[in-house]
């Protein structure tokens, strides 16, 4: 299949093929664990089911790299994928997706792109996204069973929210790019 017109100047071996659609994937793991390797089988299954290549991002993790490092990496990956001198995919042929923290990162990225007037992908796919790091949503109380443990205590030494939202957990956890459920969700691509 020939290179897409949008990728004619690319030297990247992963450059877009004419009409090709791809998925840009952000893994879950509470912003501090997991990687593309831990999600490899699931990503393979998604790729097989959709017939699309998946570009999975190993974004920087907390506590060594708190917010906004993951958001910057997510944005950089999208820009690399859509830059005509890099992979050259038309943004309309890109779906961004993620599970858990990666789902929250996906929505945070869409909000960031909207707010900065940047190109956006055609759509987002969210698999059980973590959209509220304040952990104040009613569902934390009303859901009888969840695969997640009960909300961690802020002072607990192994608290992913404290890792990602340092140095000011209370203020940063309310930031709309961290807790998209608390921000304006209008004018985003469909999710």
Coordinates of N, CA and C in Angstrom, one line a residue:
X1 N 0.9 -1.2 0.0 CA 0.0 0.0 0.0 C 0.9 1.2 0.0
X2 N 0.6 2.2 -0.9 CA 1.5 3.4 -0.9 C 1.3 4.3 0.3
X3 N 2.3 5.2 0.5 CA 2.3 6.1 1.6 C 1.1 7.1 1.4
X4 N 0.5 7.5 2.5 CA -0.6 8.5 2.4 C 0.0 9.8 1.9
X5 N -0.8 10.6 1.2 CA -0.3 11.9 0.8 C 0.2 12.8 2.0
X6 N -0.4 12.6 3.1 CA 0.0 13.3 4.3 C 1.3 12.9 4.9
X7 N 1.9 11.8 4.4 CA 3.1 11.2 4.9 C 4.2 11.2 3.8
X8 N 4.0 11.9 2.7 CA 5.0 11.8 1.5 C 6.4 12.2 1.9
X9 N 6.5 13.2 2.9 CA 7.9 13.6 3.3 C 8.5 12.8 4.4
X10 N 7.8 11.8 4.8 CA 8.2 11.0 6.0 C 9.3 10.0 5.7
X11 N 10.2 9.8 6.6 CA 11.3 8.8 6.5 C 11.0 7.7 7.6
X12 N 9.9 7.9 8.4 CA 9.6 7.0 9.4 C 9.1 5.6 8.9
X13 N 9.6 4.5 9.3 CA 9.1 3.2 8.8 C 7.7 2.9 9.2
X14 N 7.1 3.6 10.2 CA 5.7 3.5 10.6 C 4.8 4.4 9.9
X15 N 5.3 5.1 8.9 CA 4.5 6.2 8.2 C 3.1 5.6 7.7
X16 N 2.2 6.5 7.7 CA 0.8 6.2 7.3 C 0.8 5.7 5.8
X17 N -0.1 4.7 5.6 CA -0.4 4.2 4.3 C -1.7 4.8 3.9
X18 N -1.9 4.9 2.6 CA -3.1 5.6 2.0 C -4.3 5.0 2.7
X19 N -5.1 5.9 3.3 CA -6.4 5.6 3.9 C -6.4 4.8 5.2
X20 N -5.2 4.6 5.7 CA -5.0 3.8 6.9 C -5.5 4.5 8.2
X21 N -6.2 3.8 9.0 CA -6.7 4.3 10.3 C -6.0 3.6 11.4
X22 N -5.6 4.3 12.5 CA -4.8 3.8 13.6 C -5.4 4.1 14.9
X23 N -5.0 3.4 15.9 CA -5.4 3.7 17.3 C -4.1 4.1 18.1
X24 N -4.2 5.2 18.8 CA -3.1 5.7 19.7 C -3.6 5.4 21.1
X25 N -2.9 4.5 21.8 CA -3.3 3.9 23.0 C -2.5 4.4 24.2
X26 N -3.2 4.7 25.3 CA -2.5 5.1 26.6 C -3.0 4.1 27.6
X27 N -2.0 3.3 28.2 CA -2.3 2.3 29.1 C -2.7 2.8 30.5
X28 N -3.4 1.9 31.2 CA -3.8 2.2 32.6 C -2.7 1.8 33.6
X29 N -3.0 2.1 34.8 CA -2.0 1.7 35.9 C -1.9 2.8 36.9
X30 N -2.9 3.6 37.1 CA -2.9 4.6 38.2 C -1.8 5.7 38.0
X31 N -1.3 5.9 36.8 CA -0.3 6.9 36.4 C 1.1 6.5 37.1
X32 N 1.2 5.3 37.7 CA 2.5 5.0 38.3 C 3.0 3.6 38.1
X33 N 2.2 2.7 37.5 CA 2.6 1.4 37.2 C 2.1 1.0 35.8
X34 N 2.5 -0.2 35.4 CA 2.1 -0.7 34.1 C 2.9 0.0 32.9
X35 N 2.7 -0.6 31.7 CA 3.4 -0.2 30.6 C 2.7 -0.8 29.3
X36 N 3.3 -0.5 28.2 CA 2.8 -1.1 27.0 C 3.0 -2.6 27.0
X37 N 4.1 -3.1 27.7 CA 4.3 -4.5 27.9 C 3.2 -5.2 28.7
X38 N 2.8 -4.6 29.7 CA 1.7 -5.2 30.6 C 0.4 -5.3 29.8
X39 N 0.2 -4.4 28.8 CA -1.0 -4.4 28.1 C -0.9 -5.0 26.7
X40 N 0.2 -5.7 26.4 CA 0.5 -6.2 25.1 C -0.6 -7.1 24.5
X41 N -1.0 -8.1 25.4 CA -2.1 -9.0 24.9 C -3.4 -8.3 24.6
X42 N -3.8 -7.5 25.5 CA -5.0 -6.7 25.2 C -5.0 -5.9 24.0
X43 N -3.8 -5.2 23.8 CA -3.6 -4.4 22.6 C -3.6 -5.2 21.3
X44 N -3.0 -6.4 21.4 CA -3.0 -7.3 20.2 C -4.5 -7.7 19.9
X45 N -5.3 -8.0 20.9 CA -6.7 -8.4 20.7 C -7.5 -7.2 20.1
X46 N -7.2 -6.0 20.5 CA -7.9 -4.8 20.0 C -7.5 -4.6 18.5
X47 N -6.2 -4.8 18.3 CA -5.7 -4.6 16.9 C -6.3 -5.6 16.0
X48 N -6.4 -6.9 16.4 CA -6.9 -7.9 15.6 C -8.4 -7.7 15.4
X49 N -9.2 -7.3 16.4 CA -10.6 -7.1 16.3 C -10.9 -5.9 15.4
X50 N -10.1 -4.9 15.4 CA -10.4 -3.6 14.6 C -9.7 -3.6 13.2
X51 N -8.7 -4.5 13.1 CA -7.9 -4.4 11.8 C -7.0 -3.2 11.7
X52 N -6.7 -2.6 12.8 CA -5.9 -1.3 12.9 C -4.6 -1.6 13.6
X53 N -3.6 -0.8 13.1 CA -2.3 -0.8 13.9 C -2.6 0.0 15.2
X54 N -1.9 -0.4 16.2 CA -1.9 0.4 17.5 C -0.6 0.9 17.8
X55 N -0.5 2.2 18.1 CA 0.7 2.9 18.6 C 0.4 3.1 20.1
X56 N 1.1 2.3 20.9 CA 0.9 2.4 22.3 C 2.1 3.2 22.9
X57 N 1.7 4.0 23.9 CA 2.7 5.0 24.4 C 3.1 4.6 25.8
X58 N 4.4 4.5 26.0 CA 5.0 4.3 27.4 C 5.2 5.7 27.9
X59 N 4.2 6.4 28.4 CA 4.4 7.7 29.0 C 5.1 7.7 30.3
X60 N 5.7 8.8 30.7 CA 6.4 8.8 32.0 C 5.5 8.7 33.1
X61 N 6.0 8.0 34.1 CA 5.1 7.6 35.3 C 5.6 8.3 36.6
X62 N 4.6 8.6 37.4 CA 4.8 9.1 38.8 C 5.4 8.0 39.6
X63 N 6.0 8.3 40.7 CA 6.2 9.6 41.3 C 7.4 10.3 40.7
X64 N 8.3 9.7 39.9 CA 9.4 10.4 39.4 C 9.0 11.5 38.4
X65 N 7.8 11.3 37.8 CA 7.4 12.2 36.8 C 5.9 12.5 37.0
X66 N 5.6 13.4 38.0 CA 4.2 13.8 38.2 C 3.6 14.6 37.1
X67 N 2.3 14.9 37.2 CA 1.6 15.7 36.3 C 2.4 17.0 36.1
X68 N 2.6 17.5 34.9 CA 1.9 17.2 33.6 C 2.7 16.3 32.7
X69 N 3.7 15.5 33.2 CA 4.6 14.7 32.3 C 3.8 13.8 31.4
X70 N 2.8 13.0 32.0 CA 2.1 12.1 31.1 C 1.3 12.8 30.1
X71 N 0.7 13.9 30.4 CA -0.1 14.7 29.4 C 0.8 15.2 28.3
X72 N 2.0 15.7 28.7 CA 3.0 16.1 27.7 C 3.4 15.0 26.7
X73 N 3.6 13.8 27.3 CA 4.0 12.7 26.5 C 2.8 12.2 25.6
X74 N 1.6 12.3 26.1 CA 0.4 11.9 25.3 C 0.3 12.9 24.1
X75 N 0.5 14.2 24.4 CA 0.4 15.2 23.3 C 1.5 15.0 22.3
X76 N 2.7 14.8 22.8 CA 3.8 14.6 21.9 C 3.6 13.4 21.0
X77 N 3.1 12.3 21.5 CA 2.9 11.1 20.7 C 1.8 11.4 19.6
X78 N 0.8 12.1 20.0 CA -0.2 12.5 18.9 C 0.4 13.4 17.9
X79 N 1.2 14.3 18.3 CA 1.9 15.2 17.3 C 2.8 14.4 16.4
X80 N 3.6 13.5 17.0 CA 4.5 12.7 16.2 C 3.7 11.8 15.2
X81 N 2.6 11.3 15.6 CA 1.8 10.4 14.7 C 1.2 11.2 13.6
X82 N 0.8 12.5 13.8 CA 0.2 13.3 12.8 C 1.1 14.3 12.0
X83 N 2.3 14.4 12.4 CA 3.2 15.3 11.8 C 3.6 14.7 10.4
X84 N 3.4 15.5 9.3 CA 3.8 15.0 8.0 C 5.2 14.5 7.8
X85 N 6.1 15.1 8.6 CA 7.5 14.7 8.5 C 7.9 13.5 9.4
X86 N 6.9 13.1 10.2 CA 7.1 11.9 11.1 C 6.2 10.8 10.5
X87 N 5.1 10.4 11.2 CA 4.3 9.3 10.7 C 3.3 9.8 9.7
X88 N 2.8 11.0 9.8 CA 2.0 11.6 8.8 C 0.5 11.1 8.7
X89 N 0.0 10.7 9.8 CA -1.4 10.3 9.8 C -2.3 11.5 9.8
X90 N -3.4 11.5 9.1 CA -4.4 12.5 9.1 C -5.1 12.4 10.5
X91 N -5.2 13.5 11.3 CA -5.9 13.4 12.6 C -7.2 12.7 12.5
X92 N -7.9 12.9 11.4 CA -9.2 12.3 11.2 C -9.2 10.7 11.1
X93 N -8.0 10.2 10.9 CA -7.8 8.7 10.8 C -7.2 8.2 12.1
X94 N -7.1 9.0 13.1 CA -6.6 8.6 14.4 C -7.7 8.5 15.5
X95 N -7.7 7.4 16.2 CA -8.6 7.2 17.3 C -7.7 7.1 18.5
X96 N -7.9 8.0 19.6 CA -7.2 7.8 20.8 C -8.0 7.0 21.8
X97 N -7.3 6.2 22.5 CA -8.0 5.3 23.5 C -7.1 5.0 24.7
X98 N -7.8 4.6 25.7 CA -7.0 4.2 26.9 C -8.0 3.6 28.0
X99 N -7.3 2.8 28.9 CA -8.1 2.2 30.0 C -7.6 2.8 31.3
X100 N -8.6 2.9 32.2 CA -8.3 3.4 33.6 C -7.6 4.7 33.6
X101 N -6.4 4.8 34.1 CA -5.7 6.1 34.1 C -5.5 6.5 32.6
X102 N -5.2 5.6 31.8 CA -5.0 5.9 30.3 C -6.3 6.5 29.7
X103 N -7.4 6.0 30.2 CA -8.7 6.6 29.7 C -8.9 8.0 30.2
X104 N -8.5 8.3 31.5 CA -8.5 9.7 32.0 C -7.5 10.5 31.2
X105 N -6.3 10.0 30.9 CA -5.3 10.7 30.1 C -5.8 11.0 28.7
X106 N -6.6 10.1 28.1 CA -7.2 10.3 26.8 C -8.1 11.5 26.9
X107 N -9.0 11.6 27.8 CA -9.9 12.7 27.9 C -9.2 14.0 28.3
X108 N -8.2 13.9 29.2 CA -7.4 15.1 29.5 C -6.7 15.6 28.2
X109 N -6.2 14.7 27.4 CA -5.5 15.1 26.1 C -6.5 15.8 25.2
X110 N -7.7 15.2 25.1 CA -8.7 15.9 24.2 C -9.1 17.3 24.7
X111 N -9.2 17.4 26.0 CA -9.5 18.8 26.5 C -8.3 19.7 26.3
X112 N -7.1 19.3 26.5 CA -5.9 20.1 26.3 C -5.9 20.5 24.8
X113 N -6.1 19.6 23.9 CA -6.0 19.9 22.5 C -7.1 20.9 22.1
X114 N -8.3 20.7 22.6 CA -9.4 21.7 22.4 C -9.0 23.1 22.9
X115 N -8.5 23.1 24.1 CA -8.2 24.4 24.8 C -7.1 25.1 24.1
X116 N -6.1 24.4 23.5 CA -5.0 25.0 22.8 C -5.2 25.2 21.3
X117 N -6.4 24.9 20.8 CA -6.7 25.0 19.4 C -5.9 24.1 18.5
X118 N -5.5 22.9 19.1 CA -4.7 22.0 18.3 C -5.6 21.0 17.5
X119 N -5.1 20.4 16.5 CA -5.9 19.3 15.8 C -6.2 18.2 16.8
X120 N -7.4 17.6 16.6 CA -7.8 16.5 17.5 C -8.1 15.3 16.7
X121 N -8.1 14.1 17.3 CA -8.4 12.9 16.6 C -9.9 12.8 16.3
X122 N -10.2 11.8 15.5 CA -11.6 11.7 15.1 C -12.5 11.3 16.3
X123 N -12.0 10.5 17.2 CA -12.8 10.0 18.3 C -11.9 9.5 19.5
X124 N -12.5 9.2 20.6 CA -11.8 8.6 21.7 C -12.6 7.4 22.1
X125 N -11.9 6.4 22.6 CA -12.5 5.2 23.2 C -12.0 5.0 24.6
X126 N -12.9 4.9 25.5 CA -12.6 4.9 26.9 C -13.0 3.6 27.5
X127 N -12.0 2.9 28.1 CA -12.3 1.6 28.8 C -12.1 1.8 30.3
X128 N -13.3 1.9 31.0 CA -13.3 2.1 32.4 C -12.4 3.2 32.8
X129 N -12.6 4.4 32.3 CA -11.6 5.5 32.6 C -11.7 6.1 34.0
X130 N -10.5 6.5 34.5 CA -10.4 7.1 35.8 C -10.5 8.6 35.6
X131 N -11.7 9.2 35.8 CA -12.0 10.6 35.4 C -12.0 11.5 36.6
X132 N -11.9 11.0 37.8 CA -12.0 11.9 39.0 C -11.0 11.4 40.1
X133 N -9.9 12.1 40.1 CA -8.9 11.7 41.1 C -9.1 12.4 42.5
X134 N -10.2 13.2 42.6 CA -10.6 13.6 43.9 C -11.3 12.5 44.7
X135 N -11.8 11.5 43.9 CA -12.5 10.4 44.5 C -13.7 10.8 45.2
X136 N -14.4 11.8 44.8 CA -15.6 12.4 45.5 C -16.9 12.0 44.7
X137 N -16.8 11.3 43.6 CA -18.0 11.0 42.9 C -18.9 10.0 43.7
X138 N -20.2 10.2 43.6 CA -21.1 9.3 44.3 C -20.9 7.8 44.1
X139 N -20.4 7.5 42.9 CA -20.3 6.0 42.5 C -19.3 5.3 43.5
X140 N -18.3 6.1 44.1 CA -17.4 5.4 45.0 C -18.2 4.9 46.2
X141 N -19.3 5.5 46.5 CA -20.1 5.1 47.7 C -21.2 4.2 47.3
X142 N -21.9 4.4 46.2 CA -23.1 3.7 45.8 C -22.8 2.3 45.1
X143 N -21.7 2.2 44.5 CA -21.4 0.9 43.8 C -20.9 -0.1 44.9
X144 N -21.7 -1.2 44.9 CA -21.3 -2.3 45.9 C -20.0 -3.0 45.6
X145 N -19.8 -3.2 44.3 CA -18.6 -3.9 43.9 C -17.9 -3.2 42.8
X146 N -16.6 -3.1 42.9 CA -15.8 -2.5 41.9 C -14.4 -3.3 41.9
X147 N -13.8 -3.3 40.8 CA -12.5 -4.0 40.8 C -11.4 -3.2 41.5
X148 N -11.7 -1.9 41.7 CA -10.7 -1.0 42.3 C -10.9 -1.1 43.8
X149 N -9.8 -0.9 44.6 CA -10.0 -0.9 46.0 C -10.7 0.4 46.4
X150 N -11.1 0.5 47.7 CA -11.7 1.7 48.2 C -10.7 2.9 48.0
X151 N -11.2 4.1 48.0 CA -10.3 5.2 47.8 C -9.2 5.2 48.8
X152 N -8.0 5.5 48.3 CA -6.8 5.5 49.2 C -6.8 6.7 50.1
X153 N -6.3 6.5 51.2 CA -6.1 7.7 52.1 C -5.0 8.6 51.6
X154 N -5.2 9.9 51.7 CA -4.2 10.8 51.1 C -2.8 10.6 51.7
X155 N -2.7 10.3 53.0 CA -1.4 10.1 53.7 C -0.8 8.8 53.5
X156 N -1.5 7.8 52.9 CA -1.0 6.5 52.7 C 0.3 6.6 51.8
X157 N 1.3 5.9 52.1 CA 2.6 6.0 51.4 C 2.6 5.4 50.0
X158 N 1.5 4.6 49.7 CA 1.4 4.0 48.3 C 0.2 4.5 47.6
X159 N 0.0 5.8 47.6 CA -1.2 6.4 47.1 C -0.9 7.0 45.7
X160 N -1.5 6.4 44.6 CA -1.2 6.9 43.3 C -1.6 8.3 43.0
X161 N -2.6 8.8 43.7 CA -3.0 10.2 43.5 C -2.0 11.1 44.1
X162 N -1.4 10.8 45.2 CA -0.3 11.6 45.8 C 0.9 11.6 44.9
X163 N 1.2 10.4 44.3 CA 2.3 10.4 43.4 C 2.1 11.3 42.2
X164 N 0.9 11.2 41.6 CA 0.7 12.0 40.3 C 0.4 13.4 40.5
X165 N -0.2 13.8 41.7 CA -0.6 15.2 41.9 C 0.3 15.9 42.8
X166 N 1.5 15.5 43.0 CA 2.4 16.3 43.9 C 2.8 17.6 43.2
X167 N 3.1 18.6 44.0 CA 3.2 18.6 45.5 C 1.9 19.0 46.2
X168 N 0.9 19.4 45.5 CA -0.3 19.8 46.1 C -1.5 19.0 45.7
X169 N -1.7 17.9 46.4 CA -2.7 16.9 45.9 C -4.1 17.5 45.9
X170 N -4.5 18.2 46.9 CA -5.9 18.8 47.0 C -6.2 19.7 45.8
X171 N -5.3 20.6 45.5 CA -5.5 21.5 44.4 C -5.3 20.8 43.0
X172 N -4.3 20.1 42.8 CA -4.0 19.5 41.5 C -5.0 18.4 41.2
X173 N -5.5 17.7 42.1 CA -6.5 16.6 41.8 C -7.8 17.1 41.2
X174 N -8.0 18.4 41.4 CA -9.2 19.1 40.8 C -9.0 19.7 39.4
X175 N -7.7 19.6 39.0 CA -7.4 20.2 37.7 C -8.2 19.4 36.6
X176 N -8.8 20.1 35.6 CA -9.6 19.4 34.7 C -8.8 18.4 33.8
X177 N -7.6 18.6 33.6 CA -6.8 17.7 32.8 C -6.4 16.4 33.6
X178 N -6.5 16.5 34.9 CA -6.3 15.3 35.8 C -7.6 14.6 36.1
X179 N -8.6 15.4 36.4 CA -10.0 14.9 36.7 C -11.0 15.5 35.7
X180 N -11.0 15.0 34.5 CA -11.8 15.6 33.5 C -13.3 15.7 33.8
X181 N -13.8 14.8 34.7 CA -15.2 14.8 35.1 C -15.5 16.2 35.7
X182 N -14.6 16.9 36.3 CA -14.8 18.1 36.9 C -14.6 19.3 36.0
X183 N -14.3 19.1 34.7 CA -14.1 20.2 33.8 C -15.2 20.2 32.7
X184 N -15.0 21.1 31.8 CA -15.9 21.3 30.7 C -15.7 20.2 29.6
X185 N -16.7 19.4 29.4 CA -16.5 18.3 28.4 C -17.1 18.6 27.0
X186 N -17.6 19.8 26.8 CA -18.2 20.1 25.5 C -17.1 20.3 24.5
X187 N -17.5 20.2 23.2 CA -16.7 20.5 22.1 C -15.5 19.5 21.9
X188 N -15.7 18.3 22.4 CA -14.7 17.3 22.3 C -15.1 16.3 21.2
X189 N -14.2 15.6 20.6 CA -14.6 14.5 19.7 C -15.4 13.5 20.4
X190 N -16.2 12.7 19.7 CA -17.1 11.8 20.4 C -16.2 10.7 21.1
X191 N -16.7 10.3 22.3 CA -16.0 9.3 23.1 C -17.0 8.3 23.5

